[in-house]
Short mmCIF file of C-alpha atoms in Angstrom, two decimals:
data_model
loop_
_atom_site.label_atom_id
_atom_site.label_comp_id
_atom_site.label_asym_id
_atom_site.label_seq_id
_atom_site.Cartn_x
_atom_site.Cartn_y
_atom_site.Cartn_z
CA PHE U 181 14.56 0.82 -17.49
CA MET U 182 11.40 0.68 -19.60
CA SER U 183 11.56 -3.13 -19.28
CA ILE U 184 11.69 -2.69 -15.50
CA MET U 185 8.67 -0.40 -15.69
CA GLY U 186 6.70 -3.02 -17.62
CA LEU U 187 7.76 -5.90 -15.36
CA SER U 188 6.89 -3.93 -12.24
CA MET U 189 3.36 -3.27 -13.46
CA VAL U 190 2.84 -7.03 -13.76
CA LEU U 191 4.85 -8.46 -10.87
CA LEU U 192 4.24 -5.94 -8.07
CA PRO U 193 0.41 -6.08 -8.22
CA MET U 194 0.44 -9.87 -8.81
CA PHE U 195 2.52 -10.77 -5.76
CA SER U 196 1.17 -8.08 -3.42
CA LEU U 197 -2.47 -8.57 -4.57
CA SER U 198 -2.84 -4.82 -5.06
CA HIS U 199 -5.90 -3.65 -6.99
CA LYS U 200 -8.00 -0.57 -7.75
CA TYR U 201 -4.95 1.65 -8.08
CA SER U 202 -4.49 4.44 -10.62
CA GLU U 203 -2.08 3.95 -13.53
CA LYS U 204 -1.75 7.63 -14.39
CA PHE U 205 1.84 7.91 -13.16
CA ILE U 206 3.17 4.98 -15.20
CA ASN U 207 1.29 6.08 -18.33
CA ILE U 208 2.92 9.51 -18.24
CA GLY U 209 6.28 8.20 -17.04
CA PHE U 210 6.61 5.43 -19.62
CA TYR U 211 5.89 7.59 -22.66
CA GLY U 212 7.86 10.41 -21.09
CA MET U 213 10.85 8.08 -20.87
CA ILE U 214 10.55 7.09 -24.55
CA SER U 215 10.30 10.67 -25.78
CA SER U 216 13.02 11.91 -23.42
CA ILE U 217 15.55 9.30 -24.57
CA ALA U 218 14.70 9.94 -28.23
CA GLY U 219 15.02 13.70 -27.70
CA PHE U 220 18.31 13.28 -25.82
CA GLU U 221 19.85 11.31 -28.69
CA ALA U 222 18.49 13.68 -31.35
CA SER U 223 19.85 16.80 -29.65
CA ILE U 224 23.49 15.73 -29.66
CA ASP U 225 24.71 19.11 -30.93
CA PHE U 226 22.65 21.19 -28.48
CA LYS U 227 23.91 20.87 -24.91
CA TRP U 228 21.05 22.80 -23.33
CA LEU U 229 18.53 20.49 -25.00
CA ARG U 230 20.41 17.43 -23.76
CA VAL U 231 20.24 18.81 -20.22
CA LEU U 232 16.51 19.40 -20.66
CA PHE U 233 15.80 15.89 -21.96
CA PHE U 234 18.00 14.28 -19.31
CA THR U 235 16.01 16.19 -16.69
CA LEU U 236 12.84 14.77 -18.24
CA VAL U 237 14.34 11.27 -17.94
CA LEU U 238 14.76 11.87 -14.20
CA VAL U 239 11.18 13.18 -14.01
CA SER U 240 9.97 10.00 -15.74
CA ILE U 241 11.87 7.89 -13.20
CA GLY U 242 10.22 9.93 -10.45
CA LEU U 243 6.78 9.20 -11.95
CA TYR U 244 7.64 5.50 -12.02
CA LEU U 245 8.53 5.63 -8.32
CA ALA U 246 5.25 7.42 -7.64
CA GLN U 247 3.46 4.55 -9.43
CA VAL U 248 5.27 1.97 -7.29
CA TYR U 249 4.13 3.82 -4.17
CA GLU U 250 0.58 3.95 -5.56
CA ILE U 251 0.59 0.14 -5.94
CA TYR U 252 2.10 -0.26 -2.46
CA LYS U 253 -0.68 1.86 -0.92
CA HIS U 254 -3.35 -0.40 -2.41
CA LYS U 255 -2.00 -3.77 -1.28
CA PRO U 256 -4.06 -5.62 1.34
CA LYS U 257 -2.78 -5.45 4.90
CA GLY U 258 -0.77 -8.51 5.85
CA ARG U 259 0.61 -8.99 2.33
CA ASP U 260 4.07 -7.84 3.30
CA ASP U 261 6.44 -10.78 3.76
CA ILE U 262 10.17 -10.10 3.41
CA TYR U 263 10.14 -10.89 -0.32
CA ILE U 264 7.32 -8.48 -1.15
CA LYS U 265 9.00 -5.84 1.02
CA GLY U 266 12.19 -6.42 -0.97
CA MET U 267 10.35 -5.79 -4.26
CA PHE U 268 9.00 -2.46 -3.07
CA TYR U 269 11.86 -1.25 -0.87
CA SER U 270 14.46 -1.98 -3.56
CA HIS U 271 13.18 1.11 -5.37
CA ILE U 272 14.66 3.33 -2.64
CA PHE U 273 18.04 2.63 -4.24
CA ILE U 274 16.90 4.40 -7.44
CA PHE U 275 16.59 7.64 -5.49
CA PHE U 276 20.02 7.15 -3.92
CA ALA U 277 21.47 6.25 -7.34
CA VAL U 278 20.32 9.57 -8.82
CA VAL U 279 21.87 11.38 -5.86
CA GLY U 280 25.01 9.25 -6.27
CA LEU U 281 25.26 10.42 -9.88
CA LEU U 282 26.22 13.83 -8.53
CA TYR U 283 29.21 12.15 -6.86
CA SER U 284 30.39 9.83 -9.64
CA PRO U 285 29.04 7.57 -12.41
CA VAL U 286 30.56 4.59 -10.54
CA MET U 287 28.44 5.31 -7.47
CA PHE U 288 25.37 5.59 -9.69
CA GLY U 289 26.13 2.20 -11.27
CA ILE U 290 26.66 0.47 -7.92
CA LEU U 291 23.46 1.82 -6.40
CA MET U 292 21.38 1.17 -9.53
CA PHE U 293 22.67 -2.29 -10.43
CA LEU U 294 23.92 -3.79 -7.16
CA GLY U 295 21.29 -1.94 -5.14
CA PHE U 296 18.03 -1.64 -7.03
CA LEU U 297 18.26 -4.26 -9.78
CA GLN U 298 19.86 -6.98 -7.66
CA MET U 299 17.37 -6.61 -4.83
CA PHE U 300 14.39 -6.28 -7.17
CA ILE U 301 15.32 -9.35 -9.23
CA THR U 302 16.20 -11.64 -6.31
CA SER U 303 13.03 -10.64 -4.43
CA ASN U 304 10.98 -11.63 -7.46
CA LEU U 305 12.90 -14.89 -7.85
CA TYR U 306 12.07 -15.72 -4.23
CA LYS U 307 8.40 -15.67 -5.30
CA ILE U 308 8.64 -17.05 -8.84
CA VAL U 309 11.01 -20.02 -8.44
CA PRO U 310 9.12 -21.69 -5.52
CA PHE U 311 5.81 -21.30 -7.37
CA LEU U 312 7.14 -22.81 -10.61
CA VAL U 313 8.77 -25.73 -8.77
CA TRP U 314 5.59 -26.33 -6.74
CA PHE U 315 3.37 -26.16 -9.82
CA HIS U 316 5.61 -28.53 -11.81
CA ARG U 317 6.40 -31.04 -9.06
CA PHE U 318 3.58 -30.97 -6.49
CA SER U 319 0.37 -29.65 -8.08
CA PRO U 320 -0.49 -33.06 -9.65
CA LEU U 321 -0.34 -34.59 -6.14
CA VAL U 322 -2.84 -32.21 -4.51
CA GLY U 323 -5.61 -34.29 -2.91
CA LYS U 324 -3.57 -37.48 -3.26
CA LYS U 325 -0.56 -36.89 -1.00
CA ARG U 326 0.62 -34.38 1.53
CA VAL U 327 2.41 -31.57 -0.35
CA PRO U 328 4.35 -28.56 0.98
CA MET U 329 2.83 -25.10 1.10
CA LEU U 330 4.51 -22.35 -0.89
CA GLY U 331 5.73 -20.82 2.36
CA ASP U 332 7.62 -24.06 3.13
CA MET U 333 9.55 -24.03 -0.14
CA LEU U 334 12.23 -21.62 1.08
CA LYS U 335 14.56 -21.54 4.06
CA LYS U 336 13.61 -18.25 5.68
CA GLU U 337 16.86 -18.20 7.70
CA LEU U 338 18.87 -18.27 4.46
CA SER U 339 16.70 -15.53 2.98
CA LEU U 340 17.31 -13.29 6.00
CA ALA U 341 21.04 -14.09 5.90
CA HIS U 342 21.19 -13.23 2.19
CA ILE U 343 19.40 -9.90 2.61
CA GLY U 344 21.30 -8.91 5.75
CA LEU U 345 24.74 -9.82 4.42
CA TYR U 346 24.11 -8.26 1.02
CA LEU U 347 22.78 -4.94 2.29
CA THR U 348 25.58 -4.67 4.85
CA GLY U 349 28.16 -5.48 2.17
CA LEU U 350 26.64 -2.94 -0.21
CA PHE U 351 26.70 -0.21 2.45
CA LEU U 352 30.34 -0.95 3.29
CA LEU U 353 31.22 -1.03 -0.40
CA ILE U 354 29.81 2.47 -0.91
CA VAL U 355 31.63 3.79 2.17
CA SER U 356 34.91 2.16 1.13
CA LEU U 357 34.76 3.72 -2.34
CA ALA U 358 33.71 7.12 -1.04
CA PHE U 359 36.65 7.26 1.40
CA ASN U 360 39.12 5.05 -0.53
CA MET U 361 39.37 2.41 2.25
CA LYS U 362 40.88 -0.71 0.68
CA SER U 363 40.55 -2.97 3.73
CA LEU U 364 36.86 -2.09 4.10
CA TYR U 365 36.40 -2.72 0.38
CA THR U 366 37.71 -6.29 0.87
CA ILE U 367 35.35 -6.89 3.79
CA ALA U 368 32.44 -5.54 1.73
CA CYS U 369 33.22 -7.90 -1.16
CA VAL U 370 33.38 -10.89 1.23
CA LEU U 371 29.98 -9.98 2.68
CA LEU U 372 28.48 -9.57 -0.80
CA PHE U 373 29.88 -12.97 -1.76
CA LEU U 374 28.47 -14.63 1.38
CA GLY U 375 25.08 -13.03 0.75
CA ALA U 376 25.07 -14.29 -2.85
CA THR U 377 26.06 -17.76 -1.60
CA ALA U 378 23.13 -17.81 0.85
CA PHE U 379 20.77 -16.92 -2.01
CA LEU U 380 22.26 -19.62 -4.25
CA VAL U 381 21.95 -22.30 -1.54
CA ASN U 382 18.32 -21.28 -1.00
CA MET U 383 17.58 -21.69 -4.70
CA PHE U 384 19.24 -25.11 -4.78
CA TYR U 385 17.12 -26.09 -1.76
CA VAL U 386 13.93 -25.17 -3.63
CA LEU U 387 15.01 -26.98 -6.79
CA SER U 388 15.92 -30.15 -4.84
CA LEU U 389 12.56 -30.53 -3.08
CA LYS U 390 10.79 -33.79 -3.95
#
């Protein structure tokens, strides 16, 4: 999670062009996370201390979310395409994951990894991969030939299909596990697979541009 904190402080401002925001939340949250995890491991024989340090871990996560919102507030208007929205809105799943922890560790894992991490990573890849391909393949041709714009490097229809199918599949997956509905679980897995396929096809499209 500390790696995610560090990546977010680089990627979120870079892609959203946010600036002049305070970093007080991340400074407290990052070092709070380090000390909380260290204290949690050191207090193995004292249950009340473990509860205290685990609570501080959750507080540190809350401070990280406050920092993400601080960056979001300072982005220029109009800098909110579906990929940037995905980077910011993916953090909502962290809140739901903490709530899901009260239900079961499995629900926490699904919401944190399939919800937050998957959406955060793929949203960043939607920005990073087209730029790297453009820079490697088309930047030497600028001024010599007609080259695609970065916005033309992706199939927006596939991006929307990926996000829609994946979020629907994730929602149905959570419902199916909460109510032990095997048929709904199968449908959810199919939708997740179709969403992942749409993302993969989109990446192959970017990589095949010449």
